[in-house]
Coordinates of C-alpha atoms and ligand atoms in Angstrom, one line a residue:
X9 CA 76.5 -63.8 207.2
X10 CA 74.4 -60.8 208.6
X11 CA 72.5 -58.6 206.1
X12 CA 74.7 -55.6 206.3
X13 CA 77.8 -57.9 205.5
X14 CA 75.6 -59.0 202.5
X15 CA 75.1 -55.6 201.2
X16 CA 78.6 -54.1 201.8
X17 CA 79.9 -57.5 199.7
X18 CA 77.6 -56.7 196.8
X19 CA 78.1 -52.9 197.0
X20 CA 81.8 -53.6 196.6
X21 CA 81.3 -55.9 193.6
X22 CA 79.5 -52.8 192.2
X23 CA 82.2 -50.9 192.8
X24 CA 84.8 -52.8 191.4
X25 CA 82.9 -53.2 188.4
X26 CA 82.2 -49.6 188.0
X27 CA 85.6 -49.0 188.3
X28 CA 86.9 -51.5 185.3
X29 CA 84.3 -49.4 183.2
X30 CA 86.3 -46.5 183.8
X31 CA 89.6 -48.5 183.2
X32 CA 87.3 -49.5 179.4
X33 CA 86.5 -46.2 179.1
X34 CA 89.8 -45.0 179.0
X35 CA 91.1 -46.8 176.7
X36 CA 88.2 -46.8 174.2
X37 CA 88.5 -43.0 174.0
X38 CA 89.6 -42.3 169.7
X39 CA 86.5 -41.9 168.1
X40 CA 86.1 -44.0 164.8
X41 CA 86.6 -41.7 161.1
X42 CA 83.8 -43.2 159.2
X43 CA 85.4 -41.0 156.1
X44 CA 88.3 -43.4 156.4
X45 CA 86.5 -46.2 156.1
X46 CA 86.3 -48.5 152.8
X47 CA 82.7 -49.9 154.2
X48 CA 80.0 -48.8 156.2
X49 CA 78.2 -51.7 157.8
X50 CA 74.8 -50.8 159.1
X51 CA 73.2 -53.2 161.5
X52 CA 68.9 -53.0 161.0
X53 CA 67.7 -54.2 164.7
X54 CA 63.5 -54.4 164.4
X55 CA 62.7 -55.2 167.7
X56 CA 59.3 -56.0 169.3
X57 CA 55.7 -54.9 168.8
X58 CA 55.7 -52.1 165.9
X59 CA 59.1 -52.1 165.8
X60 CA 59.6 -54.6 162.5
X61 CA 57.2 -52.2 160.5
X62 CA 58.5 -48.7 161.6
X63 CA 62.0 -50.0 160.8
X64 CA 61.6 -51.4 157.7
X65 CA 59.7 -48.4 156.3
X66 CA 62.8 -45.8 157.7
X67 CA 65.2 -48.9 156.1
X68 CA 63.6 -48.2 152.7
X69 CA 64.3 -44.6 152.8
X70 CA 67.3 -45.2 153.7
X71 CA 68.0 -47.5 150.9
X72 CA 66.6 -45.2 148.6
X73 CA 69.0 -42.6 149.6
X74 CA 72.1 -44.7 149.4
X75 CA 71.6 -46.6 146.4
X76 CA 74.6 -45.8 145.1
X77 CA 76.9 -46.7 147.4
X78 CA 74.9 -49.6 148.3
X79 CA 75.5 -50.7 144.6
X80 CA 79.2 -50.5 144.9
X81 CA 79.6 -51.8 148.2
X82 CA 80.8 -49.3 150.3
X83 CA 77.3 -49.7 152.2
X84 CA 76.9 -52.7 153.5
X85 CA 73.0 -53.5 155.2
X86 CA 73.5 -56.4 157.7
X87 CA 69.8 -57.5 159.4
X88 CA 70.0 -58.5 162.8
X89 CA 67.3 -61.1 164.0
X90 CA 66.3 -62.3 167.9
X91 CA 66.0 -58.9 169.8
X92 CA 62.4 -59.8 170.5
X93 CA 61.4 -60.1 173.9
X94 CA 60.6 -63.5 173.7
X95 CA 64.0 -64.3 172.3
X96 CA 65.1 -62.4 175.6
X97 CA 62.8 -63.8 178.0
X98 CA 63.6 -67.3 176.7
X99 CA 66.8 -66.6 177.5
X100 CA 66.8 -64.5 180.4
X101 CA 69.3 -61.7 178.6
X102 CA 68.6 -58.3 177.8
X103 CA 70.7 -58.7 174.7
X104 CA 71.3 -62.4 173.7
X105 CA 75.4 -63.0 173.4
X106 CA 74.8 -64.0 169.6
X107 CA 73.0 -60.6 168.8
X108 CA 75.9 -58.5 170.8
X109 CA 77.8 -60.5 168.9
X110 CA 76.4 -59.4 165.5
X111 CA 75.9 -55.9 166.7
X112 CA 79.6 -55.7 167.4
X113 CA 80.2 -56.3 164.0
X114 CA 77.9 -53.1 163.2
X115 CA 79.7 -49.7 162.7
X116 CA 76.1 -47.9 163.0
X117 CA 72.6 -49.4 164.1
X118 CA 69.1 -48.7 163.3
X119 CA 67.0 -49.9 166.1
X120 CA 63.6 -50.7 166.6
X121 CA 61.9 -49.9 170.1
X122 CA 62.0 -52.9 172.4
X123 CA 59.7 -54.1 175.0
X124 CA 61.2 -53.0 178.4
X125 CA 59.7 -55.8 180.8
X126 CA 58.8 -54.1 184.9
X127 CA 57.6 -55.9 188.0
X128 CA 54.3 -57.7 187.7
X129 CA 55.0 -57.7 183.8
X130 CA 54.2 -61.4 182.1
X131 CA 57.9 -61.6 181.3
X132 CA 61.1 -62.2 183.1
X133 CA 62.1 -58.6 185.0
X134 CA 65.4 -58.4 182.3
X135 CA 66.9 -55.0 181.9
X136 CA 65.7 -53.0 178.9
X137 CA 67.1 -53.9 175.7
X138 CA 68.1 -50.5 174.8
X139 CA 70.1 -49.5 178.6
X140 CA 72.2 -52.8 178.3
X141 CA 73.1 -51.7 174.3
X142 CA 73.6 -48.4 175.6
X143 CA 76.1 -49.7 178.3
X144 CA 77.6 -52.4 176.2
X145 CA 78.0 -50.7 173.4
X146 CA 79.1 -47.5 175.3
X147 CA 76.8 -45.0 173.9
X148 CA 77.5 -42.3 176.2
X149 CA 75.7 -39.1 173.7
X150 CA 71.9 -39.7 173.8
X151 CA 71.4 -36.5 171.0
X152 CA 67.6 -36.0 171.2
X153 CA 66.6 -32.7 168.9
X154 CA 63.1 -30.5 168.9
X155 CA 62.3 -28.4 166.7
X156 CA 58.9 -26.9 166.0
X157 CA 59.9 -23.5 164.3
X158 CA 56.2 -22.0 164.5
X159 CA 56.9 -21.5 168.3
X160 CA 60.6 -20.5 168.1
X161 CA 61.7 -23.7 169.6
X162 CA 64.8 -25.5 168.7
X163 CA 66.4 -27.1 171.3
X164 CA 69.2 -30.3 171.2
X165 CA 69.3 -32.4 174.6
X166 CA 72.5 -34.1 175.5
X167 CA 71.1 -36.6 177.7
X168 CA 74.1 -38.6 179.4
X169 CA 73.5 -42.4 178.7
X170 CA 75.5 -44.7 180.4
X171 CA 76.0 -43.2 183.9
X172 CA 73.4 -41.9 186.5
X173 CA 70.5 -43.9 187.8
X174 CA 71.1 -46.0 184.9
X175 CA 74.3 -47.2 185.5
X176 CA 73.5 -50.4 187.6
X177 CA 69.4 -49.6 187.7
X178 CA 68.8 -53.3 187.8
X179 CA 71.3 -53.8 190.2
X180 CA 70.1 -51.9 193.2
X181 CA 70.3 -53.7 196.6
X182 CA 67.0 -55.1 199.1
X183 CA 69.4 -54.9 202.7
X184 CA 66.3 -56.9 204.0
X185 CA 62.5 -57.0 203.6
X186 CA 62.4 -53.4 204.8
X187 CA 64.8 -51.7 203.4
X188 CA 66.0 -51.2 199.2
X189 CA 69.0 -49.3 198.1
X190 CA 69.4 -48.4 194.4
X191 CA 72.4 -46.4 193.5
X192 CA 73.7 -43.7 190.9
X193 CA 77.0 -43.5 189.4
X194 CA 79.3 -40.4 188.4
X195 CA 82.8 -40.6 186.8
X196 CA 84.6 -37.3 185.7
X197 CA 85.2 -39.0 182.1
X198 CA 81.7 -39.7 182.4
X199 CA 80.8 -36.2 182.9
X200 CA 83.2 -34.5 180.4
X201 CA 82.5 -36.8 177.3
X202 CA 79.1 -35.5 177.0
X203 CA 79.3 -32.2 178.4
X204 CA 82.2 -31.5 176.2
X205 CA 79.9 -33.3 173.0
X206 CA 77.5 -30.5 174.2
X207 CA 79.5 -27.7 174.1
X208 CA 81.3 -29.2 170.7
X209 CA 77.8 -29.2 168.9
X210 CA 77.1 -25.8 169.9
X211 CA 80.4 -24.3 169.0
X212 CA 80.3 -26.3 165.5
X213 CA 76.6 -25.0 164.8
X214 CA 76.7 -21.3 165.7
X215 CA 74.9 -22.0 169.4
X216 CA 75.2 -19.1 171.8
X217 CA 73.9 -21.2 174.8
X218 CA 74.5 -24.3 176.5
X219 CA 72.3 -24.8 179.6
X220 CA 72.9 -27.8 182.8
X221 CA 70.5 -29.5 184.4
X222 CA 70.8 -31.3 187.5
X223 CA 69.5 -31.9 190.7
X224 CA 72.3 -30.9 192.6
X225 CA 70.9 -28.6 195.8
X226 CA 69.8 -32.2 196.4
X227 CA 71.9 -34.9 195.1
X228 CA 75.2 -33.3 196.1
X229 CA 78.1 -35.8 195.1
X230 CA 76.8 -36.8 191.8
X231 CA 75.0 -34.0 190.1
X232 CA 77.3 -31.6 192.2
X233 CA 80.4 -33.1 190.4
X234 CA 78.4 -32.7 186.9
X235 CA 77.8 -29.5 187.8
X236 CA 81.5 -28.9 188.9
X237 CA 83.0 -30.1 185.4
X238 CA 80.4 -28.3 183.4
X239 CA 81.9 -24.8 184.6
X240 CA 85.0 -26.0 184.3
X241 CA 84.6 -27.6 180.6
X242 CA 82.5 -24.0 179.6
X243 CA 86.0 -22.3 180.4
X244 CA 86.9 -23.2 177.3
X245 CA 84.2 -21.7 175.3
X246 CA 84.6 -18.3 176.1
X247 CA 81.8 -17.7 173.0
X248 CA 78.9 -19.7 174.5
X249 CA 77.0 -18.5 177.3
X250 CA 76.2 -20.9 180.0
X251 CA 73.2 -21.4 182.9
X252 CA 71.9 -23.8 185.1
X253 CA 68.9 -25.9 186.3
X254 CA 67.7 -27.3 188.7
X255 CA 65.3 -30.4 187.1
X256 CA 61.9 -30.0 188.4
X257 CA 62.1 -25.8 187.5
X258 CA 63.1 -26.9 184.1
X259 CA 60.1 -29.0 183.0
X260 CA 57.8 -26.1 184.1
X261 CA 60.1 -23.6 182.4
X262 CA 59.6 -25.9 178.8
X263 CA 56.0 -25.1 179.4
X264 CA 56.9 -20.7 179.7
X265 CA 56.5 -19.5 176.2
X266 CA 58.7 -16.7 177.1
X267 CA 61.3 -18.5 178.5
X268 CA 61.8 -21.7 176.6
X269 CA 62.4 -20.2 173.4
X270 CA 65.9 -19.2 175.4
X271 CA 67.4 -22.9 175.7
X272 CA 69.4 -24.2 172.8
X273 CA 71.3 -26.9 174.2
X274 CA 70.9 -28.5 176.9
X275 CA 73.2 -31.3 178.7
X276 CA 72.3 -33.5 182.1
X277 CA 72.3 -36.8 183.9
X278 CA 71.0 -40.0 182.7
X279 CA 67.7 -40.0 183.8
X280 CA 66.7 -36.2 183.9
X281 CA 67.2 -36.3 180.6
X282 CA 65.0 -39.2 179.8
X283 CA 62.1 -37.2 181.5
X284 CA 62.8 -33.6 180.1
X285 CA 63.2 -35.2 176.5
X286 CA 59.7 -37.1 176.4
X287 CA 58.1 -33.8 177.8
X288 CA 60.2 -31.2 174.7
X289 CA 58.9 -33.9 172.2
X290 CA 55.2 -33.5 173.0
X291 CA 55.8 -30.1 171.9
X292 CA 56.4 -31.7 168.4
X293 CA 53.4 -33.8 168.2
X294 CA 54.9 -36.4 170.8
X295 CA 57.3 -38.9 171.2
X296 CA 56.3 -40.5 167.6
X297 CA 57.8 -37.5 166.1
X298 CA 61.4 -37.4 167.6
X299 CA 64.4 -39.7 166.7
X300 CA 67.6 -40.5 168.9
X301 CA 71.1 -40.3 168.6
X302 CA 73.1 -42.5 171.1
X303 CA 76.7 -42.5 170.1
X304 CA 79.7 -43.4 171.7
X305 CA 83.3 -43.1 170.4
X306 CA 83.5 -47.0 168.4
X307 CA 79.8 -47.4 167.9
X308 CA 76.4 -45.8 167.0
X309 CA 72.8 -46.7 167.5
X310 CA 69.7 -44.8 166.5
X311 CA 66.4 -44.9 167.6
X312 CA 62.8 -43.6 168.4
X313 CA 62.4 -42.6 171.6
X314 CA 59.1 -44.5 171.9
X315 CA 58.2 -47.8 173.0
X316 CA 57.0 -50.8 171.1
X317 CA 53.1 -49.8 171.3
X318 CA 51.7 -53.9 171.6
X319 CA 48.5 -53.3 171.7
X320 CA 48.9 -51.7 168.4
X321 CA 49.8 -55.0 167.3
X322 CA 47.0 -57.3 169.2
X323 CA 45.0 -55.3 167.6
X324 CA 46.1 -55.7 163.8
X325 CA 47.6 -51.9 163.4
X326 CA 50.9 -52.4 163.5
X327 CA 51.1 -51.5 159.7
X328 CA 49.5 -48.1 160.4
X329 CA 52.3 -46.7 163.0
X330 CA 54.1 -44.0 162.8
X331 CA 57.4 -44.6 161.0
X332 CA 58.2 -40.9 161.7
X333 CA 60.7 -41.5 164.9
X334 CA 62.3 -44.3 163.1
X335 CA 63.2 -42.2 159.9
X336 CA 64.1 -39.1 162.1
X337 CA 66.7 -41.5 163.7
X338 CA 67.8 -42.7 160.1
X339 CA 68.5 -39.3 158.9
X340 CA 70.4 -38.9 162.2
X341 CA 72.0 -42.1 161.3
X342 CA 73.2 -40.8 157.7
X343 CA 74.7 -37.5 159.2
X344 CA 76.7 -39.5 162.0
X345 CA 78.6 -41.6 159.4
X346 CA 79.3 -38.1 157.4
X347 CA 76.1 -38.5 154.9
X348 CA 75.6 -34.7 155.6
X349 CA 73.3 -33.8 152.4
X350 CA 71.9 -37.4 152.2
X351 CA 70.2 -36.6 155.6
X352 CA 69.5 -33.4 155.1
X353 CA 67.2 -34.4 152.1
X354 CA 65.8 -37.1 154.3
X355 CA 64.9 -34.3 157.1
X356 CA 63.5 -31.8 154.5
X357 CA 61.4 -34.2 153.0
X358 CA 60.2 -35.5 156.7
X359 CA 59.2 -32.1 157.4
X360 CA 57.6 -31.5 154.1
X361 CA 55.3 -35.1 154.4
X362 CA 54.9 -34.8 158.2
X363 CA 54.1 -30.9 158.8
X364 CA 54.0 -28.4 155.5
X365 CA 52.0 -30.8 152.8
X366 CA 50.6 -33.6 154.7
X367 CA 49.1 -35.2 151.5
X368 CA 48.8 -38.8 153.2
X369 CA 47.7 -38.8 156.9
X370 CA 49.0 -41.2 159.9
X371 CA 46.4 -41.8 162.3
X372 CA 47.6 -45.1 163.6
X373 CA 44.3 -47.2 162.4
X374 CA 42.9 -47.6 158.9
X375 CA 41.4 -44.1 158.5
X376 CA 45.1 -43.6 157.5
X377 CA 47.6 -44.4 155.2
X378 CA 50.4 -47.7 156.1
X379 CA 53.9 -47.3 157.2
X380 CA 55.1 -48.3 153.5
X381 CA 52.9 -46.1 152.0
X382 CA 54.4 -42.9 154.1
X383 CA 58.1 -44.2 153.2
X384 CA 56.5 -44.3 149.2
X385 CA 55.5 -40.7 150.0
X386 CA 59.3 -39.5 151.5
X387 CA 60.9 -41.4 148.5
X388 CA 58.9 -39.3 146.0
X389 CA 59.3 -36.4 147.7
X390 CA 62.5 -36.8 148.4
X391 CA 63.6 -37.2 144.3
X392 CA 61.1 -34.2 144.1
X393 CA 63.7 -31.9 146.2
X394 CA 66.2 -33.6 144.6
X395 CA 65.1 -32.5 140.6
X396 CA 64.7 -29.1 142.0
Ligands
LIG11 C1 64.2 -43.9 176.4 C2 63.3 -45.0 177.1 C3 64.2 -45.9 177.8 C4 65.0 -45.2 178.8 C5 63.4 -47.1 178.4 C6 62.6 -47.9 177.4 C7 64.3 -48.0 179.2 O1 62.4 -44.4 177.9 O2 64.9 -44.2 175.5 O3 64.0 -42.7 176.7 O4 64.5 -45.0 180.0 O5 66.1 -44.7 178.5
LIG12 MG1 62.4 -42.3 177.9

């Protein structure tokens, strides 16, 4: 068969299977009512490196927090074992079939970071752990807040999660030895589930502004038709002003003191998203400070948006890291399932140990104080706000 034969049979395989996603997504639309629920299952997910310790400390909190339902069952904490990245290499998976399996049985996750093998890496070239959960569990909202009030910024990214560069990343086509071809996907329910999430958040918490960001002067068919459904959704929020972005403009414009303190939310394609949200949270104190939100309409996972720091744990530290992503994403986790003042108290008491009071230090290494000993910290302070 000549080459170009080969490449037109795979693209089509693509293709069909992009097009059975839609058919999925479709019919997975109704979003679950965790009020209506007798029990909450929560799936706890460490994952590689640092992950174990970060998780465990934000699992604590969370414990903490939900005693009381925890007590009388209508919290159930399920720990799910073998997303390590030897598990994965071993078996050349991203996610093992038995974890999916015991994911699936999850209404919410709390997930540790996961090592995301690359080319020349000592492991197997699997896809990341978190893009396959994101796709198999169709997490389509990755919610990625930053806030640091002191400069007037408060900004929510919708980052799209399941389309765009990342929809079949690891299956991108080499025509020959010459030539590669990766592709990006766009579907209009794609598009409107998020961008609609975006403008629902804003309309639900007094927003005035909901700003795009694409590529679309250059990538015309995909970011053109998210940019077409995003004037079309705003139509229907006649209260919320809207602009757009091009991508590159945007990450200089999160460095313009007088402009950034404009964007509230902000909604775009897969993998602008990942880029512009790593930049907002150095504004933060980095990407140890921010949690994330990837929900879909049957199933939630939360995360740091950090990776799994090994060398952290080569070189005995692991029980110094930061567990302030992971406890971001619980607190993000407790509002999802309807937890509203529960995570509220959680966040307050984050800011209070993390910014305001500061009474134990994270550095990372020894000069510090341990993971447990910061969740310690949020507990008391957290029963603190409470007697008050
Ligand atoms: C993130 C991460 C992941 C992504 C990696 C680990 C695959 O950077 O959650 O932002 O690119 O989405
Ligand atoms: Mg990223």
């Amino acid at each position: 068969m000549d080459k170009i034969t080969q490449a037109q049979e795979k693209f089509a395989k693509l293709l069909q299977e992009q097009l059975t996603r839609v058919e999925t997504m479709k019919a997975n639309a109704e979003p679950v009512d965790y009020t209506k629920l007798d029990q909450i299952v929560i799936g706890l997910c460490g994952g590689d490196g640092i992950g174990p310790a970060i998780t465990n400390a934000a699992k604590d909190v969370l414990a903490f927090l939900l005693k009381d339902d925890l007590a009388a069952g209508k919290i159930v904490f399920k720990d799910i074992e073998g997303l390590t990245i030897e598990n994965r290499a071993a078996l050349q998976k991203a996610i093992p079939d038995d974890v999916l399996a015991e994911l699936k049985k999850c209404h919410v996750i709390l997930k540790g970071p996961t090592t995301t093998p690359q080319q020349g890496d000592p492991w197997p070239n699997v896809e990341s752990a978190n893009v396959a959960m994101r796709k198999e569990l169709d997490l389509f909202a990755n919610v990625r807040p930053v806030r640091v009030p002191e400069k007037g910024l408060d900004w929510t990214f919708f980052r799209e999660n399941t389309e765009g560069a990342y929809a079949v990343g690891s299956k991108g086509i080499h025509v020959d030895e010459d030539l590669a071809v990766d592709f990006t996907v766009t579907t209009t329910l794609g598009c409107q589930r998020i961008i609609r999430a975006a403008f629902e958040y804003a309309k639900a918490n007094s927003k005035t502004r909901v700003t795009a960001v694409t590529k679309a002067n250059v990538i015309k068919t995909t970011d053109g038709k998210f940019l077409d459904i995003f004037r079309e959704i705003a139509k229907n929020y006649p209260g919320i002003e809207i602009d757009e972005w091009y991508i590159d403009i945007m990450t200089a414009k999160l460095i313009d003191e007088k402009r950034r303190t404009q964007f509230q939310v902000l909604v775009m394609p897969n993998l602008y998203g990942d880029i512009l949200t790593d930049e907002a949270a150095e504004f933060q104190g980095g990407v140890g400070t921010a949690g994330s939100a990837n929900t879909g309409a049957k199933y939630a996972m939360f995360e740091a948006i950090h990776g799994s720091a090994p060398r952290m744990v080569a070189e005995g530290r692991h029980i110094y890291a930061d567990p302030a992503s992971m406890m971001r994403a619980a607190a993000m986790l407790l509002a999802h399932i309807g937890y509203t003042s529960e995570a509220a108290l959680y966040t307050q008491a984050l800011d209070i140990c993390g910014n305001t009071e500061r009474k134990l230090k994270i550095t990372g290494r020894d000069t510090g104080c341990t993971c447990d000993e910061f969740a310690a910290y949020v507990m008391e302070t957290i029963t603190r706000l409470a007697n008050n």
